[in-house]
Coordinates of N, CA and C in Angstrom, one line a residue:
M1 N -123.7 -169.9 178.9 CA -123.0 -169.7 177.6 C -124.0 -169.6 176.5
A2 N -123.9 -168.6 175.6 CA -124.8 -168.4 174.5 C -124.6 -169.6 173.5
R3 N -125.7 -170.0 173.0 CA -125.7 -171.1 172.0 C -125.3 -170.6 170.6
N4 N -124.6 -171.4 169.9 CA -124.2 -171.1 168.5 C -125.4 -171.2 167.6
K5 N -125.8 -170.0 167.0 CA -127.0 -170.0 166.2 C -126.7 -170.5 164.8
Y6 N -125.4 -170.6 164.5 CA -125.0 -171.0 163.1 C -124.0 -172.2 163.1
P7 N -124.4 -173.4 163.6 CA -123.5 -174.5 163.7 C -122.9 -174.9 162.4
E8 N -123.7 -174.9 161.3 CA -123.2 -175.3 160.0 C -122.2 -174.4 159.5
E9 N -122.4 -173.1 159.7 CA -121.4 -172.1 159.3 C -120.1 -172.3 160.1
T10 N -120.2 -172.5 161.4 CA -119.0 -172.8 162.2 C -118.3 -174.0 161.7
L11 N -119.0 -175.1 161.4 CA -118.4 -176.3 160.9 C -117.7 -176.1 159.6
N12 N -118.3 -175.4 158.7 CA -117.7 -175.1 157.4 C -116.4 -174.2 157.6
Q13 N -116.5 -173.3 158.5 CA -115.3 -172.5 158.8 C -114.1 -173.3 159.3
I14 N -114.5 -174.2 160.2 CA -113.4 -175.1 160.8 C -112.8 -175.9 159.7
L15 N -113.6 -176.5 158.8 CA -113.1 -177.3 157.7 C -112.3 -176.5 156.7
S16 N -112.7 -175.3 156.4 CA -112.0 -174.4 155.5 C -110.6 -174.0 156.0
V17 N -110.6 -173.6 157.3 CA -109.3 -173.2 157.9 C -108.4 -174.4 158.0
S18 N -109.0 -175.5 158.4 CA -108.1 -176.7 158.6 C -107.5 -177.1 157.2
L19 N -108.3 -177.1 156.2 CA -107.8 -177.5 154.8 C -106.6 -176.6 154.4
N20 N -106.8 -175.3 154.6 CA -105.7 -174.3 154.2 C -104.5 -174.6 155.1
L21 N -104.6 -174.9 156.3 CA -103.5 -175.2 157.2 C -102.8 -176.5 156.8
F22 N -103.6 -177.5 156.5 CA -103.1 -178.8 156.2 C -102.2 -178.7 154.9
I23 N -102.7 -177.9 153.9 CA -102.0 -177.7 152.7 C -100.7 -176.9 152.9
K24 N -100.9 -175.8 153.7 CA -99.7 -174.9 153.9 C -98.6 -175.5 154.8
K25 N -99.0 -176.2 155.9 CA -98.1 -176.7 156.9 C -97.8 -178.2 156.8
G26 N -98.8 -178.9 156.2 CA -98.8 -180.3 156.3 C -99.7 -180.8 157.4
I27 N -100.3 -182.0 157.2 CA -101.2 -182.5 158.2 C -100.5 -182.7 159.5
E28 N -99.4 -183.4 159.5 CA -98.7 -183.8 160.7 C -98.2 -182.5 161.5
N29 N -97.9 -181.5 160.8 CA -97.3 -180.3 161.4 C -98.4 -179.3 161.8
T30 N -99.7 -179.6 161.6 CA -100.8 -178.7 162.0 C -101.4 -179.2 163.3
S31 N -101.4 -178.4 164.3 CA -102.0 -178.8 165.6 C -103.4 -178.2 165.7
I32 N -104.1 -178.7 166.7 CA -105.5 -178.1 167.1 C -105.3 -176.7 167.4
Q33 N -104.2 -176.3 168.1 CA -104.0 -174.9 168.5 C -103.8 -174.0 167.2
D34 N -103.2 -174.6 166.2 CA -103.0 -173.8 164.9 C -104.4 -173.5 164.3
I35 N -105.3 -174.5 164.4 CA -106.6 -174.4 163.8 C -107.4 -173.3 164.6
I36 N -107.3 -173.4 166.0 CA -108.0 -172.4 166.8 C -107.5 -171.0 166.5
E37 N -106.2 -170.8 166.3 CA -105.7 -169.5 166.0 C -106.1 -169.0 164.6
G38 N -106.3 -170.0 163.7 CA -106.7 -169.6 162.4 C -108.2 -169.2 162.3
L39 N -108.9 -169.7 163.4 CA -110.4 -169.4 163.4 C -110.7 -168.1 164.0
G40 N -109.7 -167.4 164.5 CA -110.0 -166.1 165.1 C -110.7 -166.2 166.5
G41 N -112.0 -165.8 166.5 CA -112.7 -165.7 167.7 C -113.2 -167.0 168.3
L42 N -113.1 -168.1 167.6 CA -113.7 -169.4 168.1 C -112.8 -170.0 169.1
T43 N -113.4 -170.7 170.0 CA -112.7 -171.3 171.1 C -112.4 -172.8 170.8
K44 N -111.6 -173.4 171.7 CA -111.3 -174.9 171.5 C -112.6 -175.6 171.7
G45 N -113.5 -175.1 172.6 CA -114.7 -175.8 172.8 C -115.6 -175.9 171.6
A46 N -115.5 -174.8 170.8 CA -116.3 -174.8 169.5 C -115.9 -175.9 168.6
I47 N -114.6 -176.1 168.5 CA -114.0 -177.2 167.7 C -114.5 -178.6 168.2
Y48 N -114.3 -178.8 169.5 CA -114.6 -180.1 170.1 C -116.1 -180.3 170.2
H49 N -116.9 -179.3 170.0 CA -118.3 -179.5 169.8 C -118.6 -180.3 168.6
H50 N -117.8 -180.1 167.6 CA -118.0 -180.8 166.3 C -117.1 -182.0 166.1
F51 N -115.9 -182.0 166.6 CA -114.9 -183.0 166.4 C -114.3 -183.4 167.7
K52 N -114.1 -184.7 167.8 CA -113.4 -185.3 169.0 C -111.9 -185.2 169.0
S53 N -111.3 -185.1 167.8 CA -109.9 -185.2 167.6 C -109.5 -184.6 166.3
K54 N -108.2 -184.4 166.2 CA -107.6 -183.9 164.9 C -107.9 -184.9 163.8
E55 N -107.8 -186.2 164.1 CA -108.1 -187.2 163.1 C -109.5 -187.1 162.5
D56 N -110.5 -186.7 163.4 CA -111.8 -186.6 162.9 C -111.9 -185.4 162.0
I57 N -111.2 -184.3 162.3 CA -111.1 -183.1 161.4 C -110.6 -183.5 160.0
I58 N -109.5 -184.3 160.0 CA -108.8 -184.7 158.8 C -109.8 -185.5 157.9
I59 N -110.5 -186.5 158.5 CA -111.5 -187.3 157.8 C -112.6 -186.4 157.2
A60 N -113.1 -185.5 158.0 CA -114.2 -184.6 157.5 C -113.7 -183.7 156.4
V61 N -112.5 -183.2 156.5 CA -111.9 -182.4 155.4 C -111.8 -183.2 154.1
L62 N -111.3 -184.4 154.2 CA -111.2 -185.3 153.1 C -112.5 -185.6 152.5
N63 N -113.5 -185.9 153.3 CA -114.9 -186.2 152.8 C -115.4 -185.0 152.0
Q64 N -115.2 -183.8 152.6 CA -115.7 -182.6 151.9 C -115.0 -182.4 150.6
L65 N -113.7 -182.6 150.6 CA -112.9 -182.4 149.5 C -113.2 -183.3 148.3
Y66 N -113.7 -184.5 148.7 CA -114.0 -185.6 147.6 C -115.5 -185.7 147.4
K67 N -116.3 -184.8 147.9 CA -117.7 -184.9 147.6 C -118.0 -184.8 146.1
D68 N -117.3 -184.0 145.3 CA -117.6 -183.9 143.9 C -117.2 -185.2 143.2
V69 N -116.2 -185.9 143.8 CA -115.8 -187.2 143.2 C -116.9 -188.2 143.3
E70 N -117.6 -188.2 144.5 CA -118.7 -189.1 144.7 C -119.8 -188.9 143.6
D71 N -120.1 -187.6 143.3 CA -121.1 -187.3 142.3 C -120.7 -187.8 141.0
R72 N -119.4 -187.7 140.6 CA -118.9 -188.2 139.3 C -119.0 -189.7 139.3
L73 N -118.7 -190.4 140.4 CA -118.8 -191.8 140.5 C -120.2 -192.3 140.2
V74 N -121.2 -191.6 140.8 CA -122.6 -192.0 140.6 C -123.0 -191.8 139.1
A75 N -122.5 -190.7 138.5 CA -122.8 -190.5 137.1 C -122.2 -191.6 136.2
V76 N -121.0 -192.1 136.6 CA -120.4 -193.2 135.8 C -121.3 -194.5 136.0
R77 N -121.6 -194.8 137.3 CA -122.3 -196.0 137.6 C -123.7 -196.1 136.8
D78 N -124.3 -194.9 136.7 CA -125.6 -194.8 136.1 C -125.6 -194.5 134.6
D79 N -124.4 -194.4 134.0 CA -124.3 -194.1 132.6 C -124.8 -195.3 131.7
K80 N -125.9 -195.2 131.0 CA -126.5 -196.3 130.3 C -125.8 -196.5 129.0
G81 N -124.8 -195.7 128.6 CA -124.1 -195.8 127.4 C -122.8 -196.7 127.5
L82 N -122.5 -197.1 128.7 CA -121.2 -197.8 128.9 C -121.5 -199.3 129.4
N83 N -120.7 -200.2 129.0 CA -120.9 -201.6 129.6 C -120.1 -201.6 130.9
G84 N -120.2 -202.8 131.6 CA -119.6 -202.9 132.9 C -118.1 -202.6 133.0
L85 N -117.3 -203.2 132.0 CA -115.9 -203.0 132.0 C -115.5 -201.5 131.7
E86 N -116.2 -200.9 130.8 CA -116.0 -199.5 130.5 C -116.3 -198.6 131.7
K87 N -117.3 -199.0 132.4 CA -117.6 -198.2 133.7 C -116.5 -198.4 134.7
L88 N -116.0 -199.6 134.8 CA -115.0 -199.9 135.8 C -113.7 -199.1 135.5
R89 N -113.4 -199.0 134.2 CA -112.2 -198.2 133.8 C -112.4 -196.8 134.1
Q90 N -113.6 -196.3 133.8 CA -113.9 -194.9 134.0 C -113.9 -194.5 135.5
I91 N -114.4 -195.4 136.3 CA -114.3 -195.2 137.8 C -112.9 -195.0 138.2
I92 N -111.9 -195.8 137.7 CA -110.5 -195.6 138.1 C -110.0 -194.3 137.6
R93 N -110.4 -193.9 136.4 CA -109.9 -192.6 135.8 C -110.4 -191.5 136.7
V94 N -111.7 -191.5 137.1 CA -112.3 -190.5 137.9 C -111.6 -190.4 139.3
S95 N -111.3 -191.6 139.9 CA -110.6 -191.6 141.2 C -109.2 -191.1 141.1
L96 N -108.6 -191.2 140.0 CA -107.2 -190.7 139.8 C -107.1 -189.2 139.3
N97 N -108.2 -188.7 138.9 CA -108.2 -187.3 138.4 C -108.4 -186.3 139.5
H98 N -107.3 -186.1 140.3 CA -107.3 -185.2 141.4 C -107.2 -183.8 141.0
D99 N -107.9 -182.9 141.6 CA -107.6 -181.5 141.4 C -106.5 -181.0 142.3
P100 N -105.9 -179.9 142.0 CA -104.7 -179.5 142.8 C -104.8 -179.5 144.3
A101 N -106.0 -179.1 144.8 CA -106.2 -179.1 146.3 C -106.2 -180.5 146.8
Q102 N -106.9 -181.4 146.1 CA -106.9 -182.8 146.5 C -105.5 -183.4 146.5
L103 N -104.8 -183.2 145.4 CA -103.5 -183.7 145.3 C -102.5 -183.2 146.4
E104 N -102.6 -181.9 146.7 CA -101.8 -181.3 147.7 C -102.2 -181.8 149.1
M105 N -103.4 -182.0 149.3 CA -103.9 -182.5 150.6 C -103.4 -183.9 150.8
M106 N -103.5 -184.7 149.8 CA -103.1 -186.1 150.0 C -101.6 -186.2 150.1
S107 N -100.9 -185.4 149.4 CA -99.4 -185.5 149.4 C -98.8 -185.1 150.8
T108 N -99.6 -184.3 151.6 CA -99.1 -183.9 152.9 C -99.6 -184.8 154.0
A109 N -100.4 -185.8 153.7 CA -101.1 -186.7 154.7 C -100.0 -187.6 155.3
P110 N -100.2 -187.9 156.6 CA -99.3 -188.8 157.3 C -99.5 -190.3 156.8
N111 N -98.5 -191.1 157.1 CA -98.7 -192.5 156.8 C -99.8 -193.1 157.6
L112 N -100.7 -193.7 156.9 CA -101.9 -194.2 157.7 C -101.6 -195.4 158.5
L113 N -100.5 -196.1 158.3 CA -100.2 -197.2 159.2 C -99.8 -196.7 160.6
K114 N -99.4 -195.4 160.7 CA -99.1 -194.8 162.0 C -100.4 -194.1 162.5
N115 N -101.5 -194.1 161.8 CA -102.7 -193.5 162.3 C -103.9 -194.5 162.1
P116 N -104.0 -195.4 163.1 CA -105.0 -196.5 163.0 C -106.4 -196.0 162.8
K117 N -106.8 -194.9 163.4 CA -108.1 -194.4 163.2 C -108.4 -194.0 161.8
M118 N -107.5 -193.3 161.1 CA -107.6 -192.9 159.8 C -107.6 -194.1 158.8
L119 N -106.7 -195.1 159.1 CA -106.7 -196.3 158.3 C -108.0 -197.1 158.4
A120 N -108.5 -197.2 159.6 CA -109.8 -197.9 159.8 C -110.9 -197.2 159.0
A121 N -110.9 -195.8 159.0 CA -111.9 -195.1 158.3 C -111.8 -195.3 156.8
Q122 N -110.5 -195.4 156.3 CA -110.3 -195.7 154.9 C -110.8 -197.1 154.5
L123 N -110.5 -198.1 155.4 CA -111.0 -199.4 155.1 C -112.5 -199.5 155.2
Q124 N -113.1 -198.9 156.1 CA -114.5 -198.8 156.2 C -115.2 -198.2 155.0
S125 N -114.6 -197.1 154.5 CA -115.1 -196.4 153.4 C -115.1 -197.3 152.1
V126 N -114.0 -198.1 152.0 CA -113.8 -198.9 150.8 C -114.8 -200.1 150.9
I127 N -114.9 -200.8 152.0 CA -115.7 -202.0 152.1 C -117.2 -201.7 152.2
E128 N -117.5 -200.7 153.0 CA -119.0 -200.4 153.3 C -119.6 -199.4 152.4
D129 N -118.8 -198.6 151.7 CA -119.4 -197.6 150.8 C -119.0 -197.9 149.4
A130 N -117.7 -197.8 149.0 CA -117.3 -197.9 147.6 C -117.7 -199.2 147.0
V131 N -117.5 -200.3 147.6 CA -117.8 -201.6 147.0 C -119.3 -201.8 146.7
P132 N -120.2 -201.7 147.7 CA -121.6 -201.9 147.5 C -122.3 -200.8 146.7
I133 N -121.8 -199.6 146.8 CA -122.5 -198.5 146.1 C -122.1 -198.3 144.7
Y134 N -120.8 -198.5 144.4 CA -120.3 -198.2 143.1 C -119.7 -199.4 142.3
I135 N -118.8 -200.2 143.0 CA -118.1 -201.2 142.2 C -118.9 -202.5 142.0
Q136 N -119.5 -203.0 143.0 CA -120.2 -204.3 142.8 C -121.3 -204.2 141.8
P137 N -122.1 -203.1 141.8 CA -123.2 -203.0 140.8 C -122.6 -203.0 139.4
I138 N -121.4 -202.3 139.2 CA -120.8 -202.2 137.9 C -120.3 -203.6 137.5
I139 N -119.7 -204.3 138.4 CA -119.1 -205.6 138.0 C -120.3 -206.6 137.7
E140 N -121.3 -206.5 138.5 CA -122.5 -207.3 138.2 C -123.1 -207.0 136.9
Q141 N -123.1 -205.7 136.5 CA -123.6 -205.4 135.2 C -122.7 -206.0 134.1
G142 N -121.4 -205.9 134.4 CA -120.4 -206.4 133.4 C -120.5 -207.9 133.2
V143 N -120.9 -208.7 134.3 CA -121.2 -210.1 134.2 C -122.4 -210.3 133.3
L144 N -123.4 -209.5 133.5 CA -124.6 -209.7 132.7 C -124.4 -209.3 131.2
D145 N -123.6 -208.3 130.9 CA -123.4 -207.9 129.5 C -122.2 -208.6 128.9
G146 N -121.5 -209.4 129.6 CA -120.4 -210.2 129.1 C -119.1 -209.5 129.0
S147 N -119.0 -208.3 129.5 CA -117.7 -207.6 129.4 C -116.8 -208.0 130.6
I148 N -117.3 -208.6 131.6 CA -116.5 -209.0 132.8 C -116.9 -210.5 133.1
K149 N -116.0 -211.4 133.2 CA -116.2 -212.8 133.4 C -115.7 -213.2 134.8
T150 N -116.7 -213.4 135.7 CA -116.3 -213.9 137.1 C -117.6 -214.5 137.7
N151 N -117.3 -215.5 138.5 CA -118.4 -216.1 139.3 C -118.4 -215.4 140.7
Y152 N -117.5 -214.5 141.0 CA -117.4 -213.9 142.3 C -117.4 -212.3 142.2
P153 N -118.5 -211.7 141.8 CA -118.6 -210.3 141.7 C -118.3 -209.5 142.9
K154 N -118.8 -209.9 144.1 CA -118.5 -209.3 145.3 C -117.1 -209.3 145.7
E155 N -116.5 -210.5 145.6 CA -115.1 -210.7 146.0 C -114.2 -210.0 145.0
L156 N -114.5 -210.0 143.8 CA -113.7 -209.3 142.8 C -113.8 -207.8 143.1
S157 N -114.9 -207.3 143.4 CA -115.1 -205.9 143.8 C -114.2 -205.5 144.9
E158 N -114.3 -206.3 146.0 CA -113.4 -206.0 147.2 C -112.0 -206.0 146.8
T159 N -111.6 -207.0 146.0 CA -110.1 -207.2 145.7 C -109.6 -206.0 144.9
V160 N -110.4 -205.6 143.9 CA -110.0 -204.4 143.0 C -109.9 -203.2 143.9
M161 N -110.8 -202.9 144.8 CA -110.8 -201.7 145.6 C -109.7 -201.8 146.7
L162 N -109.5 -202.9 147.3 CA -108.5 -203.0 148.3 C -107.1 -202.8 147.7
L163 N -106.9 -203.4 146.5 CA -105.6 -203.2 145.9 C -105.4 -201.8 145.4
S164 N -106.4 -201.3 144.7 CA -106.2 -200.0 144.1 C -106.2 -198.8 145.1
N165 N -106.9 -199.0 146.2 CA -107.0 -197.9 147.2 C -106.1 -198.0 148.4
L166 N -105.6 -199.2 148.6 CA -104.8 -199.5 149.8 C -103.4 -199.9 149.4
W167 N -103.3 -201.0 148.7 CA -101.9 -201.4 148.3 C -101.2 -200.5 147.3
L168 N -102.0 -199.8 146.5 CA -101.4 -198.8 145.6 C -101.4 -197.4 146.2
S169 N -101.6 -197.2 147.5 CA -101.6 -195.9 148.1 C -100.3 -195.6 148.8
P170 N -99.6 -194.5 148.5 CA -98.4 -194.2 149.2 C -98.6 -193.8 150.6
M171 N -99.9 -193.4 151.0 CA -100.2 -193.1 152.4 C -100.2 -194.3 153.3
I172 N -100.2 -195.5 152.7 CA -100.2 -196.7 153.5 C -98.9 -197.5 153.3
F173 N -98.6 -197.9 152.0 CA -97.4 -198.6 151.7 C -96.5 -197.8 150.9
E174 N -95.5 -197.3 151.6 CA -94.5 -196.4 151.0 C -93.7 -197.1 150.0
A175 N -93.4 -196.4 148.9 CA -92.5 -197.0 147.8 C -92.0 -195.9 147.0
S176 N -91.0 -196.2 146.2 CA -90.5 -195.2 145.2 C -91.5 -195.1 144.1
P177 N -91.5 -194.1 143.3 CA -92.4 -194.0 142.1 C -92.1 -195.2 141.2
E178 N -90.9 -195.6 141.1 CA -90.5 -196.7 140.2 C -91.1 -198.0 140.7
D179 N -91.0 -198.3 142.0 CA -91.6 -199.5 142.6 C -93.1 -199.4 142.4
M180 N -93.7 -198.2 142.5 CA -95.2 -198.1 142.4 C -95.6 -198.5 141.0
V181 N -94.8 -198.1 140.0 CA -95.1 -198.5 138.6 C -95.1 -200.0 138.5
R182 N -94.1 -200.7 139.1 CA -94.1 -202.2 139.1 C -95.3 -202.8 139.7
R183 N -95.8 -202.2 140.8 CA -97.0 -202.6 141.5 C -98.2 -202.5 140.5
C184 N -98.3 -201.4 139.9 CA -99.4 -201.2 138.9 C -99.3 -202.2 137.8
R185 N -98.1 -202.5 137.3 CA -98.0 -203.4 136.2 C -98.4 -204.8 136.6
F186 N -98.0 -205.2 137.9 CA -98.4 -206.5 138.4 C -99.9 -206.5 138.6
F187 N -100.5 -205.5 139.1 CA -102.0 -205.4 139.3 C -102.6 -205.6 137.9
Q188 N -102.1 -204.9 136.9 CA -102.6 -205.0 135.5 C -102.5 -206.4 135.0
E189 N -101.3 -207.1 135.3 CA -101.1 -208.5 134.8 C -102.1 -209.4 135.6
L190 N -102.3 -209.1 136.9 CA -103.2 -210.0 137.7 C -104.6 -210.0 137.1
L191 N -105.1 -208.8 136.8 CA -106.4 -208.6 136.3 C -106.5 -209.2 134.8
N192 N -105.5 -208.9 134.0 CA -105.5 -209.5 132.7 C -105.6 -211.0 132.7
G193 N -105.1 -211.6 133.8 CA -105.1 -213.1 133.9 C -106.5 -213.6 134.0
I194 N -107.5 -212.8 134.5 CA -108.9 -213.2 134.5 C -109.7 -212.5 133.5
G195 N -109.0 -211.9 132.5 CA -109.7 -211.3 131.4 C -110.2 -209.9 131.6
I196 N -109.7 -209.2 132.6 CA -110.1 -207.8 132.8 C -109.0 -206.8 132.5
D197 N -109.1 -206.2 131.4 CA -108.1 -205.2 130.9 C -108.5 -203.8 131.5
L198 N -108.0 -203.6 132.7 CA -108.4 -202.4 133.5 C -107.5 -201.2 133.4
L199 N -106.3 -201.3 133.7 CA -105.4 -200.2 133.8 C -104.8 -199.9 132.4
D200 N -104.7 -198.6 132.0 CA -103.9 -198.2 130.8 C -102.7 -197.4 131.2
E201 N -101.9 -197.0 130.3 CA -100.7 -196.3 130.6 C -101.0 -194.9 131.2
Q202 N -102.0 -194.3 130.8 CA -102.4 -193.0 131.5 C -102.7 -193.1 132.9
M203 N -103.4 -194.2 133.3 CA -103.7 -194.5 134.7 C -102.4 -194.7 135.5
I204 N -101.5 -195.5 134.9 CA -100.3 -195.8 135.6 C -99.5 -194.5 135.8
E205 N -99.5 -193.7 134.8 CA -98.8 -192.4 134.9 C -99.4 -191.5 136.1
R206 N -100.7 -191.6 136.2 CA -101.3 -190.8 137.3 C -100.9 -191.4 138.7
Y207 N -100.9 -192.7 138.8 CA -100.4 -193.3 140.0 C -98.9 -192.9 140.3
E208 N -98.1 -192.9 139.3 CA -96.7 -192.5 139.4 C -96.6 -191.0 139.9
E209 N -97.4 -190.2 139.3 CA -97.4 -188.8 139.7 C -97.8 -188.6 141.1
F210 N -98.8 -189.3 141.6 CA -99.2 -189.2 142.9 C -98.1 -189.7 143.9
Y211 N -97.5 -190.8 143.6 CA -96.4 -191.3 144.4 C -95.2 -190.3 144.4
R212 N -94.9 -189.7 143.3 CA -93.8 -188.8 143.2 C -94.1 -187.6 144.1
S213 N -95.3 -187.1 144.0 CA -95.7 -185.9 144.8 C -95.7 -186.2 146.2
Y214 N -96.1 -187.4 146.6 CA -96.1 -187.8 148.0 C -94.7 -187.9 148.6
S215 N -93.8 -188.6 147.8 CA -92.5 -188.9 148.2 C -91.6 -187.6 148.4
E216 N -92.0 -186.6 147.6 CA -91.3 -185.3 147.6 C -91.6 -184.5 148.9
K217 N -92.8 -184.8 149.5 CA -93.2 -184.1 150.7 C -92.8 -184.9 152.0
H218 N -92.3 -186.1 151.9 CA -92.0 -186.9 153.0 C -90.5 -187.4 153.0

């Protein structure tokens, strides 16, 4: 069998076709066979050369879709004109500022409680990537500049990320938009209790929009 001379091009083609199908048909309604047919001349073997399962394709599509978000998070973390709390607020704003493709992709995603592999990948991303790379350095800066008061920067970083990315995610804990707003306000009250004024009304509206979009598709 001839070797693929352009593996990166094949990989990008798989991700592009998969993203379009996920948005058009929904993630749960898109099969590996649908992706194969969308790829034209590529075989199932070409897909499994790069991915072991459909879940792996979904994770790769999401990672590619959010690559620009990572760049913006780095820019916020390294912004010398903001204190720690201001950076933390900006991180939340950036995370909630989805473009149409990102919002559509997320709104068609299956419930992650029914997809342990995807849920594990989300947890791993939060604890092993987001916390040490973005959140903990910001909170530690906030402790030093006085804008954040805590003796537990690592634990606070993990708590903020787990609550904002998992507990407030409709892909994990389903709820009505109204119930989500209550969760946001409780999260806001919880953080205010330790002197961290993090969420504003615009952020809560973005969470509500995300929940409403997700609930309309499920």
